[in-house]
PDB file of C-alpha atoms in Angstrom:
ATOM      1  CA  PHE T   1       0.037  42.604   6.246  1.00  0.00           C
ATOM      2  CA  ALA T   2       0.342  46.357   5.889  1.00  0.00           C
ATOM      3  CA  ASP T   3       2.036  45.969   2.530  1.00  0.00           C
ATOM      4  CA  GLY T   4      -0.716  43.713   1.163  1.00  0.00           C
ATOM      5  CA  ARG T   5       1.054  40.384   1.332  1.00  0.00           C
ATOM      6  CA  PRO T   6      -1.260  37.372   1.081  1.00  0.00           C
ATOM      7  CA  ALA T   7      -1.814  34.942   3.945  1.00  0.00           C
ATOM      8  CA  ASP T   8       0.359  32.285   2.290  1.00  0.00           C
ATOM      9  CA  ASP T   9       3.345  34.593   1.774  1.00  0.00           C
ATOM     10  CA  ALA T  10       6.520  33.033   3.210  1.00  0.00           C
ATOM     11  CA  ASP T  11       7.258  36.013   5.458  1.00  0.00           C
ATOM     12  CA  VAL T  12       3.675  36.128   6.728  1.00  0.00           C
ATOM     13  CA  GLN T  13       3.804  32.415   7.464  1.00  0.00           C
ATOM     14  CA  ALA T  14       7.134  32.832   9.278  1.00  0.00           C
ATOM     15  CA  ALA T  15       5.514  35.477  11.492  1.00  0.00           C
ATOM     16  CA  VAL T  16       2.515  33.228  12.108  1.00  0.00           C
ATOM     17  CA  HIS T  17       4.843  30.388  13.012  1.00  0.00           C
ATOM     18  CA  GLU T  18       6.441  32.650  15.609  1.00  0.00           C
ATOM     19  CA  HIS T  19       2.953  33.520  16.917  1.00  0.00           C
ATOM     20  CA  TRP T  20       2.081  29.816  17.205  1.00  0.00           C
ATOM     21  CA  ARG T  21       5.452  29.012  18.797  1.00  0.00           C
ATOM     22  CA  ARG T  22       5.044  31.680  21.473  1.00  0.00           C
ATOM     23  CA  ILE T  23       1.590  30.388  22.378  1.00  0.00           C
ATOM     24  CA  ASN T  24       2.789  26.784  22.373  1.00  0.00           C
ATOM     25  CA  ASP T  25       5.985  27.461  24.346  1.00  0.00           C
ATOM     26  CA  ASN T  26       4.676  30.017  26.840  1.00  0.00           C
ATOM     27  CA  PHE T  27       1.016  29.269  27.508  1.00  0.00           C
ATOM     28  CA  TYR T  28      -0.273  25.824  26.534  1.00  0.00           C
ATOM     29  CA  PRO T  29       0.262  23.016  24.035  1.00  0.00           C
ATOM     30  CA  CYS T  30      -1.364  24.377  20.897  1.00  0.00           C
ATOM     31  CA  SER T  31      -2.444  21.723  18.411  1.00  0.00           C
ATOM     32  CA  MET T  32      -3.392  22.808  14.919  1.00  0.00           C
ATOM     33  CA  ASP T  33      -7.076  22.216  15.735  1.00  0.00           C
ATOM     34  CA  LEU T  34      -6.755  24.497  18.743  1.00  0.00           C
ATOM     35  CA  TYR T  35      -4.899  27.077  16.666  1.00  0.00           C
ATOM     36  CA  VAL T  36      -7.716  27.135  14.092  1.00  0.00           C
ATOM     37  CA  GLY T  37     -10.208  27.628  16.914  1.00  0.00           C
ATOM     38  CA  LEU T  38      -8.123  30.522  18.190  1.00  0.00           C
ATOM     39  CA  ALA T  39      -8.025  32.000  14.684  1.00  0.00           C
ATOM     40  CA  ASP T  40     -11.810  31.794  14.489  1.00  0.00           C
ATOM     41  CA  MET T  41     -12.174  33.400  17.910  1.00  0.00           C
ATOM     42  CA  TYR T  42     -10.002  36.371  16.856  1.00  0.00           C
ATOM     43  CA  VAL T  43     -12.739  37.251  14.359  1.00  0.00           C
ATOM     44  CA  ALA T  44     -15.897  36.015  16.130  1.00  0.00           C
ATOM     45  CA  ASP T  45     -15.310  37.405  19.640  1.00  0.00           C
ATOM     46  CA  PRO T  46     -15.734  41.189  19.639  1.00  0.00           C
ATOM     47  CA  ARG T  47     -13.215  41.598  22.466  1.00  0.00           C
ATOM     48  CA  PHE T  48     -10.442  39.821  20.577  1.00  0.00           C
ATOM     49  CA  LYS T  49     -11.376  41.443  17.288  1.00  0.00           C
ATOM     50  CA  ALA T  50     -11.234  44.923  18.837  1.00  0.00           C
ATOM     51  CA  THR T  51      -7.755  44.219  20.189  1.00  0.00           C
ATOM     52  CA  TYR T  52      -6.418  43.292  16.753  1.00  0.00           C
ATOM     53  CA  GLU T  53      -8.316  46.039  14.957  1.00  0.00           C
ATOM     54  CA  LYS T  54      -6.468  48.590  17.119  1.00  0.00           C
ATOM     55  CA  ILE T  55      -3.227  47.368  15.560  1.00  0.00           C
ATOM     56  CA  GLN T  56      -4.501  47.806  12.014  1.00  0.00           C
ATOM     57  CA  PRO T  57      -8.004  47.864  10.516  1.00  0.00           C
ATOM     58  CA  GLY T  58      -8.753  44.429   9.070  1.00  0.00           C
ATOM     59  CA  PHE T  59      -5.919  42.799  11.006  1.00  0.00           C
ATOM     60  CA  ALA T  60      -8.139  40.287  12.837  1.00  0.00           C
ATOM     61  CA  GLU T  61      -9.376  38.815   9.563  1.00  0.00           C
ATOM     62  CA  LYS T  62      -5.930  38.840   7.968  1.00  0.00           C
ATOM     63  CA  LEU T  63      -4.313  37.164  10.967  1.00  0.00           C
ATOM     64  CA  SER T  64      -7.097  34.604  11.186  1.00  0.00           C
ATOM     65  CA  GLU T  65      -6.722  33.734   7.511  1.00  0.00           C
ATOM     66  CA  ALA T  66      -2.954  33.367   7.844  1.00  0.00           C
ATOM     67  CA  MET T  67      -3.396  31.164  10.923  1.00  0.00           C
ATOM     68  CA  HIS T  68      -5.753  28.914   8.940  1.00  0.00           C
ATOM     69  CA  VAL T  69      -3.196  28.610   6.139  1.00  0.00           C
ATOM     70  CA  TYR T  70      -0.503  27.765   8.689  1.00  0.00           C
ATOM     71  CA  ALA T  71      -2.626  25.069  10.309  1.00  0.00           C
ATOM     72  CA  ILE T  72      -3.732  23.524   7.013  1.00  0.00           C
ATOM     73  CA  ASP T  73      -0.122  23.273   5.858  1.00  0.00           C
ATOM     74  CA  ARG T  74       0.721  21.338   9.024  1.00  0.00           C
ATOM     75  CA  ALA T  75      -2.330  19.054   9.176  1.00  0.00           C
TER      76      ALA T  75
END
């Protein structure tokens, strides 16, 4: 995201796929509905948002948007 790529960029979506895969493989079965809920929580919950904002300002929103694109493409 640092270089301004959009949420539907192939490389961004590959990274989001890896994010989804790690959640699904290591923590719990993560349906696309659940993944969208997680994406929404990254922005709505101040604790999650703060974590992602430490990585890069605006990252919570960018990640959430990319997660939505990923889930929509797989619905």
